[in-house]
PDB file of C-alpha atoms in Angstrom:
ATOM      1  CA  ASP A   1      15.332  20.586 -11.928  1.00 97.00           C
ATOM      2  CA  VAL A   2      15.522  17.346 -13.888  1.00 98.00           C
ATOM      3  CA  VAL A   3      12.351  16.821 -15.887  1.00 98.00           C
ATOM      4  CA  MET A   4      11.188  13.217 -16.223  1.00 98.00           C
ATOM      5  CA  THR A   5       8.944  12.562 -19.204  1.00 98.00           C
ATOM      6  CA  GLN A   6       6.995   9.322 -19.362  1.00 98.00           C
ATOM      7  CA  SER A   7       5.111   7.831 -22.259  1.00 98.00           C
ATOM      8  CA  PRO A   8       2.502   6.803 -22.920  1.00 98.00           C
ATOM      9  CA  LEU A   9       0.150   8.545 -20.527  1.00 98.00           C
ATOM     10  CA  SER A  10      -2.310   5.673 -20.745  1.00 98.00           C
ATOM     11  CA  LEU A  11      -1.625   2.073 -21.717  1.00 98.00           C
ATOM     12  CA  PRO A  12      -4.509  -0.316 -22.365  1.00 98.00           C
ATOM     13  CA  VAL A  13      -3.163  -3.853 -22.483  1.00 98.00           C
ATOM     14  CA  THR A  14      -4.492  -7.336 -23.080  1.00 97.00           C
ATOM     15  CA  LEU A  15      -3.927  -9.918 -20.361  1.00 98.00           C
ATOM     16  CA  GLY A  16      -0.921 -12.058 -21.152  1.00 97.00           C
ATOM     17  CA  GLN A  17       0.509  -9.546 -23.607  1.00 98.00           C
ATOM     18  CA  PRO A  18       3.664  -7.475 -23.077  1.00 98.00           C
ATOM     19  CA  ALA A  19       3.725  -3.825 -22.092  1.00 98.00           C
ATOM     20  CA  SER A  20       6.436  -1.197 -22.213  1.00 98.00           C
ATOM     21  CA  ILE A  21       6.735   2.229 -20.569  1.00 98.00           C
ATOM     22  CA  SER A  22       9.307   4.811 -21.561  1.00 98.00           C
ATOM     23  CA  CYS A  23      10.929   7.387 -19.300  1.00 98.00           C
ATOM     24  CA  ARG A  24      13.245  10.144 -20.487  1.00 98.00           C
ATOM     25  CA  ALA A  25      15.280  12.460 -18.275  1.00 98.00           C
ATOM     26  CA  SER A  26      16.221  16.012 -19.269  1.00 98.00           C
ATOM     27  CA  GLN A  27      19.850  15.249 -18.382  1.00 98.00           C
ATOM     28  CA  SER A  28      21.970  12.210 -17.760  1.00 98.00           C
ATOM     29  CA  LEU A  29      21.208  10.390 -14.505  1.00 98.00           C
ATOM     30  CA  LEU A  30      24.686   8.890 -14.203  1.00 98.00           C
ATOM     31  CA  TYR A  31      26.091   9.994 -10.863  1.00 97.00           C
ATOM     32  CA  ILE A  32      29.776  10.517 -10.022  1.00 97.00           C
ATOM     33  CA  ASP A  33      29.765   7.308  -7.971  1.00 95.00           C
ATOM     34  CA  GLY A  34      29.025   5.322 -11.120  1.00 97.00           C
ATOM     35  CA  ASN A  35      25.416   4.592 -10.217  1.00 97.00           C
ATOM     36  CA  THR A  36      22.331   5.713 -12.124  1.00 98.00           C
ATOM     37  CA  TYR A  37      19.584   6.490  -9.646  1.00 97.00           C
ATOM     38  CA  LEU A  38      16.483   5.686 -11.654  1.00 98.00           C
ATOM     39  CA  ASN A  39      13.613   3.972  -9.855  1.00 98.00           C
ATOM     40  CA  TRP A  40      10.255   2.580 -10.931  1.00 98.00           C
ATOM     41  CA  PHE A  41       7.186   2.556  -8.691  1.00 98.00           C
ATOM     42  CA  HIS A  42       3.749   0.994  -9.034  1.00 98.00           C
ATOM     43  CA  HIS A  43       0.756   2.674  -7.429  1.00 98.00           C
ATOM     44  CA  ARG A  44      -2.646   1.076  -7.111  1.00 96.00           C
ATOM     45  CA  PRO A  45      -5.566   3.298  -6.021  1.00 90.00           C
ATOM     46  CA  GLY A  46      -6.092   3.206  -2.284  1.00 91.00           C
ATOM     47  CA  GLN A  47      -2.687   1.668  -1.632  1.00 96.00           C
ATOM     48  CA  SER A  48       0.753   3.030  -0.979  1.00 98.00           C
ATOM     49  CA  PRO A  49       3.183   3.085  -3.886  1.00 98.00           C
ATOM     50  CA  ARG A  50       5.526   0.153  -4.183  1.00 97.00           C
ATOM     51  CA  ARG A  51       9.037   0.210  -5.553  1.00 97.00           C
ATOM     52  CA  LEU A  52       9.617  -2.283  -8.346  1.00 98.00           C
ATOM     53  CA  ILE A  53      13.054  -1.415  -9.637  1.00 98.00           C
ATOM     54  CA  HIS A  54      15.993   0.625  -8.333  1.00 97.00           C
ATOM     55  CA  LYS A  55      19.153   1.743 -10.077  1.00 97.00           C
ATOM     56  CA  VAL A  56      17.654   1.153 -13.533  1.00 98.00           C
ATOM     57  CA  SER A  57      17.427  -2.617 -13.526  1.00 98.00           C
ATOM     58  CA  ASN A  58      17.581  -4.011  -9.982  1.00 98.00           C
ATOM     59  CA  ARG A  59      14.293  -5.713  -9.261  1.00 97.00           C
ATOM     60  CA  ASP A  60      13.097  -5.543  -5.667  1.00 95.00           C
ATOM     61  CA  SER A  61      12.526  -8.608  -3.520  1.00 94.00           C
ATOM     62  CA  GLY A  62       9.118 -10.095  -4.193  1.00 95.00           C
ATOM     63  CA  VAL A  63       8.663  -8.348  -7.534  1.00 97.00           C
ATOM     64  CA  PRO A  64       7.728 -10.881 -10.223  1.00 97.00           C
ATOM     65  CA  ASP A  65      10.379 -11.512 -12.837  1.00 97.00           C
ATOM     66  CA  ARG A  66       7.970 -10.461 -15.585  1.00 98.00           C
ATOM     67  CA  PHE A  67       9.025  -6.914 -14.657  1.00 98.00           C
ATOM     68  CA  SER A  68      12.324  -5.660 -16.001  1.00 98.00           C
ATOM     69  CA  GLY A  69      14.049  -2.306 -16.229  1.00 98.00           C
ATOM     70  CA  SER A  70      16.668  -1.151 -18.686  1.00 98.00           C
ATOM     71  CA  GLY A  71      18.331   1.944 -20.059  1.00 98.00           C
ATOM     72  CA  SER A  72      21.148   4.352 -19.407  1.00 98.00           C
ATOM     73  CA  GLY A  73      21.940   8.050 -19.416  1.00 98.00           C
ATOM     74  CA  THR A  74      18.651   9.730 -20.194  1.00 98.00           C
ATOM     75  CA  ASP A  75      16.477   6.957 -21.637  1.00 98.00           C
ATOM     76  CA  PHE A  76      14.879   4.191 -19.606  1.00 98.00           C
ATOM     77  CA  THR A  77      12.246   1.521 -20.076  1.00 98.00           C
ATOM     78  CA  LEU A  78      10.075  -0.617 -17.837  1.00 98.00           C
ATOM     79  CA  LYS A  79       8.789  -3.793 -19.455  1.00 98.00           C
ATOM     80  CA  ILE A  80       6.170  -6.253 -18.355  1.00 98.00           C
ATOM     81  CA  SER A  81       6.622  -9.475 -20.287  1.00 98.00           C
ATOM     82  CA  ARG A  82       3.067 -10.749 -19.764  1.00 98.00           C
ATOM     83  CA  VAL A  83       0.566  -8.460 -18.119  1.00 98.00           C
ATOM     84  CA  GLU A  84      -1.552  -9.887 -15.325  1.00 98.00           C
ATOM     85  CA  ALA A  85      -4.689  -8.399 -13.776  1.00 97.00           C
ATOM     86  CA  GLU A  86      -2.825  -7.292 -10.643  1.00 96.00           C
ATOM     87  CA  ASP A  87      -0.531  -5.097 -12.752  1.00 98.00           C
ATOM     88  CA  VAL A  88      -3.148  -2.392 -13.273  1.00 98.00           C
ATOM     89  CA  GLY A  89      -2.469   0.989 -11.758  1.00 98.00           C
ATOM     90  CA  VAL A  90      -0.119   3.883 -12.344  1.00 98.00           C
ATOM     91  CA  TYR A  91       3.603   3.423 -12.937  1.00 98.00           C
ATOM     92  CA  TYR A  92       6.078   6.171 -12.163  1.00 98.00           C
ATOM     93  CA  CYS A  93       9.740   6.581 -12.903  1.00 98.00           C
ATOM     94  CA  MET A  94      11.718   8.718 -10.482  1.00 98.00           C
ATOM     95  CA  GLN A  95      15.234  10.050 -10.565  1.00 98.00           C
ATOM     96  CA  GLY A  96      17.350  10.231  -7.422  1.00 97.00           C
ATOM     97  CA  THR A  97      20.612  11.476  -8.900  1.00 98.00           C
ATOM     98  CA  TYR A  98      19.842  15.155  -8.411  1.00 97.00           C
ATOM     99  CA  LEU A  99      17.972  17.159  -5.829  1.00 97.00           C
ATOM    100  CA  PRO A 100      15.135  17.909  -5.975  1.00 97.00           C
ATOM    101  CA  LEU A 101      14.017  14.349  -6.634  1.00 98.00           C
ATOM    102  CA  THR A 102      11.553  14.294  -9.514  1.00 98.00           C
ATOM    103  CA  PHE A 103       8.919  11.845 -10.715  1.00 98.00           C
ATOM    104  CA  GLY A 104       7.657  11.244 -14.202  1.00 98.00           C
ATOM    105  CA  GLY A 105       4.031  12.126 -14.797  1.00 98.00           C
ATOM    106  CA  GLY A 106       2.885   8.526 -14.537  1.00 98.00           C
ATOM    107  CA  THR A 107       1.537   5.901 -16.938  1.00 98.00           C
ATOM    108  CA  LYS A 108      -1.855   4.394 -16.237  1.00 98.00           C
ATOM    109  CA  VAL A 109      -2.010   0.725 -17.142  1.00 98.00           C
ATOM    110  CA  GLU A 110      -5.456  -0.773 -17.590  1.00 98.00           C
ATOM    111  CA  ILE A 111      -6.778  -4.010 -18.999  1.00 97.00           C
ATOM    112  CA  LYS A 112      -8.545  -3.841 -22.361  1.00 95.00           C
TER     113      LYS A 112
ATOM    114  CA  GLN B   1      11.084  -5.109   8.103  1.00 81.00           C
ATOM    115  CA  VAL B   2      10.385  -1.495   8.997  1.00 91.00           C
ATOM    116  CA  GLN B   3       6.800  -0.298   9.227  1.00 95.00           C
ATOM    117  CA  LEU B   4       5.886   3.364   8.787  1.00 97.00           C
ATOM    118  CA  VAL B   5       2.673   4.442  10.501  1.00 97.00           C
ATOM    119  CA  GLN B   6       1.320   7.890   9.744  1.00 98.00           C
ATOM    120  CA  SER B   7      -1.057  10.082  11.691  1.00 98.00           C
ATOM    121  CA  GLY B   8      -4.718  10.274  10.769  1.00 97.00           C
ATOM    122  CA  ALA B   9      -6.711  12.272   8.249  1.00 98.00           C
ATOM    123  CA  GLU B  10      -6.979  16.028   8.658  1.00 98.00           C
ATOM    124  CA  VAL B  11      -9.534  18.631   7.592  1.00 98.00           C
ATOM    125  CA  LYS B  12      -8.154  22.152   7.437  1.00 98.00           C
ATOM    126  CA  LYS B  13      -9.239  25.663   6.529  1.00 98.00           C
ATOM    127  CA  PRO B  14      -7.395  27.644   3.861  1.00 98.00           C
ATOM    128  CA  GLY B  15      -4.544  29.616   5.384  1.00 98.00           C
ATOM    129  CA  SER B  16      -4.025  27.199   8.260  1.00 98.00           C
ATOM    130  CA  SER B  17      -1.266  24.634   8.800  1.00 98.00           C
ATOM    131  CA  VAL B  18      -1.153  20.854   9.026  1.00 98.00           C
ATOM    132  CA  LYS B  19       1.419  18.630  10.670  1.00 98.00           C
ATOM    133  CA  VAL B  20       1.655  14.962   9.716  1.00 98.00           C
ATOM    134  CA  SER B  21       3.746  12.430  11.595  1.00 98.00           C
ATOM    135  CA  CYS B  22       5.352   9.180  10.488  1.00 98.00           C
ATOM    136  CA  LYS B  23       6.544   6.705  13.105  1.00 97.00           C
ATOM    137  CA  ALA B  24       8.981   3.983  12.149  1.00 96.00           C
ATOM    138  CA  SER B  25       8.983   0.654  13.918  1.00 93.00           C
ATOM    139  CA  GLY B  26      10.751  -2.631  13.399  1.00 88.00           C
ATOM    140  CA  GLY B  27      13.921  -1.184  11.972  1.00 81.00           C
ATOM    141  CA  SER B  28      16.642   1.437  12.257  1.00 84.00           C
ATOM    142  CA  PHE B  29      15.545   5.069  12.033  1.00 90.00           C
ATOM    143  CA  SER B  30      18.684   7.175  12.159  1.00 87.00           C
ATOM    144  CA  GLY B  31      20.479   5.055   9.591  1.00 90.00           C
ATOM    145  CA  PHE B  32      18.135   6.027   6.759  1.00 95.00           C
ATOM    146  CA  ALA B  33      16.795   9.069   4.950  1.00 96.00           C
ATOM    147  CA  PHE B  34      13.081   9.847   4.934  1.00 97.00           C
ATOM    148  CA  SER B  35      11.035  11.796   2.416  1.00 98.00           C
ATOM    149  CA  TRP B  36       7.527  13.127   2.016  1.00 98.00           C
ATOM    150  CA  VAL B  37       5.586  12.613  -1.198  1.00 98.00           C
ATOM    151  CA  ARG B  38       2.227  14.097  -2.141  1.00 98.00           C
ATOM    152  CA  LEU B  39      -0.489  12.757  -4.404  1.00 98.00           C
ATOM    153  CA  ALA B  40      -3.019  15.447  -5.255  1.00 96.00           C
ATOM    154  CA  PRO B  41      -6.312  14.601  -7.001  1.00 94.00           C
ATOM    155  CA  GLY B  42      -5.766  14.222 -10.718  1.00 94.00           C
ATOM    156  CA  GLN B  43      -2.023  14.679 -10.322  1.00 96.00           C
ATOM    157  CA  GLY B  44       0.991  12.418 -10.085  1.00 97.00           C
ATOM    158  CA  LEU B  45       3.354  11.748  -7.222  1.00 98.00           C
ATOM    159  CA  GLU B  46       5.325  14.801  -6.131  1.00 98.00           C
ATOM    160  CA  TRP B  47       8.388  14.843  -3.896  1.00 98.00           C
ATOM    161  CA  MET B  48       8.147  17.496  -1.193  1.00 98.00           C
ATOM    162  CA  GLY B  49      11.425  17.089   0.616  1.00 98.00           C
ATOM    163  CA  GLY B  50      13.629  14.728   2.552  1.00 98.00           C
ATOM    164  CA  ILE B  51      15.611  14.510   5.769  1.00 97.00           C
ATOM    165  CA  ILE B  52      18.666  12.600   6.906  1.00 96.00           C
ATOM    166  CA  PRO B  53      17.990  12.297  10.666  1.00 93.00           C
ATOM    167  CA  VAL B  54      21.517  11.399  11.733  1.00 92.00           C
ATOM    168  CA  TYR B  55      22.844  14.627  10.164  1.00 92.00           C
ATOM    169  CA  ASP B  56      19.645  16.637  10.671  1.00 90.00           C
ATOM    170  CA  ARG B  57      20.038  17.678   7.049  1.00 95.00           C
ATOM    171  CA  VAL B  58      16.941  18.612   5.087  1.00 97.00           C
ATOM    172  CA  ASN B  59      16.266  19.336   1.428  1.00 97.00           C
ATOM    173  CA  TYR B  60      13.035  20.756   0.071  1.00 98.00           C
ATOM    174  CA  ALA B  61      11.500  20.784  -3.382  1.00 97.00           C
ATOM    175  CA  PRO B  62      11.310  24.320  -4.829  1.00 97.00           C
ATOM    176  CA  ASN B  63       7.518  24.086  -5.093  1.00 95.00           C
ATOM    177  CA  PHE B  64       7.256  23.752  -1.324  1.00 95.00           C
ATOM    178  CA  GLN B  65      10.269  25.726  -0.134  1.00 92.00           C
ATOM    179  CA  GLY B  66       9.216  28.313   2.439  1.00 95.00           C
ATOM    180  CA  ARG B  67       5.920  26.593   3.234  1.00 97.00           C
ATOM    181  CA  VAL B  68       7.066  23.195   4.441  1.00 98.00           C
ATOM    182  CA  THR B  69       9.185  22.076   7.372  1.00 98.00           C
ATOM    183  CA  ILE B  70      10.397  18.503   7.731  1.00 98.00           C
ATOM    184  CA  THR B  71      11.838  17.346  11.036  1.00 97.00           C
ATOM    185  CA  ALA B  72      12.863  14.082  12.641  1.00 96.00           C
ATOM    186  CA  ASP B  73      12.937  12.973  16.264  1.00 95.00           C
ATOM    187  CA  VAL B  74      15.439  10.166  16.619  1.00 94.00           C
ATOM    188  CA  SER B  75      14.362   9.457  20.207  1.00 94.00           C
ATOM    189  CA  THR B  76      10.860   8.501  19.040  1.00 95.00           C
ATOM    190  CA  SER B  77      11.789   7.297  15.524  1.00 96.00           C
ATOM    191  CA  THR B  78       9.302   9.755  14.092  1.00 97.00           C
ATOM    192  CA  ALA B  79       9.459  12.086  11.115  1.00 97.00           C
ATOM    193  CA  HIS B  80       7.166  15.090  10.814  1.00 98.00           C
ATOM    194  CA  MET B  81       6.018  17.255   7.949  1.00 98.00           C
ATOM    195  CA  GLU B  82       4.362  20.611   8.504  1.00 98.00           C
ATOM    196  CA  LEU B  83       2.778  22.487   5.606  1.00 98.00           C
ATOM    197  CA  ARG B  84       1.670  26.085   6.166  1.00 98.00           C
ATOM    198  CA  SER B  85      -0.548  28.597   4.392  1.00 98.00           C
ATOM    199  CA  LEU B  86      -2.739  25.786   3.109  1.00 98.00           C
ATOM    200  CA  ARG B  87      -4.825  26.268  -0.014  1.00 97.00           C
ATOM    201  CA  SER B  88      -7.377  24.029  -1.665  1.00 97.00           C
ATOM    202  CA  GLU B  89      -4.745  22.725  -4.097  1.00 97.00           C
ATOM    203  CA  ASP B  90      -2.895  21.209  -1.124  1.00 98.00           C
ATOM    204  CA  SER B  91      -5.660  18.663  -0.649  1.00 98.00           C
ATOM    205  CA  GLY B  92      -4.417  15.167  -1.267  1.00 98.00           C
ATOM    206  CA  VAL B  93      -2.722  12.166   0.242  1.00 98.00           C
ATOM    207  CA  TYR B  94       0.644  12.693   1.899  1.00 98.00           C
ATOM    208  CA  TYR B  95       3.037   9.776   2.185  1.00 98.00           C
ATOM    209  CA  CYS B  96       6.225   9.350   4.110  1.00 98.00           C
ATOM    210  CA  ALA B  97       8.785   7.027   2.583  1.00 98.00           C
ATOM    211  CA  ARG B  98      12.083   5.583   3.736  1.00 97.00           C
ATOM    212  CA  ASP B  99      15.077   5.544   1.460  1.00 94.00           C
ATOM    213  CA  ARG B 100      17.158   2.444   0.970  1.00 87.00           C
ATOM    214  CA  GLY B 101      20.182   4.107   2.548  1.00 89.00           C
ATOM    215  CA  ILE B 102      21.293   7.178   4.408  1.00 90.00           C
ATOM    216  CA  MET B 103      21.165   9.492   1.381  1.00 92.00           C
ATOM    217  CA  VAL B 104      18.071  10.989  -0.204  1.00 93.00           C
ATOM    218  CA  ARG B 105      18.030   8.986  -3.448  1.00 92.00           C
ATOM    219  CA  GLY B 106      14.374   8.187  -3.968  1.00 93.00           C
ATOM    220  CA  GLU B 107      15.018   4.475  -3.464  1.00 94.00           C
ATOM    221  CA  PHE B 108      11.932   4.257  -1.293  1.00 96.00           C
ATOM    222  CA  ASP B 109      11.644   0.685  -0.061  1.00 94.00           C
ATOM    223  CA  SER B 110       9.071   1.408   2.670  1.00 96.00           C
ATOM    224  CA  TRP B 111       6.041   3.700   2.584  1.00 98.00           C
ATOM    225  CA  GLY B 112       3.570   4.896   5.156  1.00 98.00           C
ATOM    226  CA  GLN B 113      -0.112   4.213   4.621  1.00 98.00           C
ATOM    227  CA  GLY B 114      -0.764   7.800   3.581  1.00 98.00           C
ATOM    228  CA  THR B 115      -2.556  10.672   5.312  1.00 98.00           C
ATOM    229  CA  LEU B 116      -5.492  12.360   3.633  1.00 98.00           C
ATOM    230  CA  VAL B 117      -5.469  16.130   4.037  1.00 98.00           C
ATOM    231  CA  SER B 118      -8.556  18.043   2.953  1.00 98.00           C
ATOM    232  CA  VAL B 119      -8.403  21.817   2.682  1.00 98.00           C
ATOM    233  CA  SER B 120     -11.767  23.508   2.417  1.00 96.00           C
ATOM    234  CA  SER B 121     -13.515  26.569   3.695  1.00 94.00           C
TER     235      SER B 121
END
């Protein structure tokens, strides 16, 4: 199975400041079709998870442009340019290149 | 925009089984893959398995293989997940999620509201 390792585990941030979450895969996520199936999800307590980014850097409809995804191969990053109060919660990366699908352990973002 | 509506909360005894349903409305069912994801207390999201209804093809995560069965009924646009031999560690919230396309890729663009399963003697 592909192991997804996220860091940090916890990320206290100041409102208006940037934040960055790292995600590393145990093997390259580049698929034979040329796509890299790396997704980012945001999960607030009591709500269903929400996809933010698919295929490394494609932001979903309705996702603010302060969120951006980057990376390739085994190393990926989710950045929030200016954190807002609604951004708190747990962020997960997830790979879809190989079965079984696997999530990173999650990064809890909280406001300082 | 598709909406996924899951069945209600369940309380189960250890050793029993639970079956959770996920009905899709407002969009195509057979043209997409569906997965089940668990969130256990103090844990992260965990993929349990996925199904491609139009091919009736199912894949399971190794951690659940042998204990879980995922099915889909195209006629009612409903996916089901049955988990057997329940233990206390199976308590948590179970989500169904629809993939962006027909393959199981984890590009979940729609999620059910979650079903709380409590396993206790």
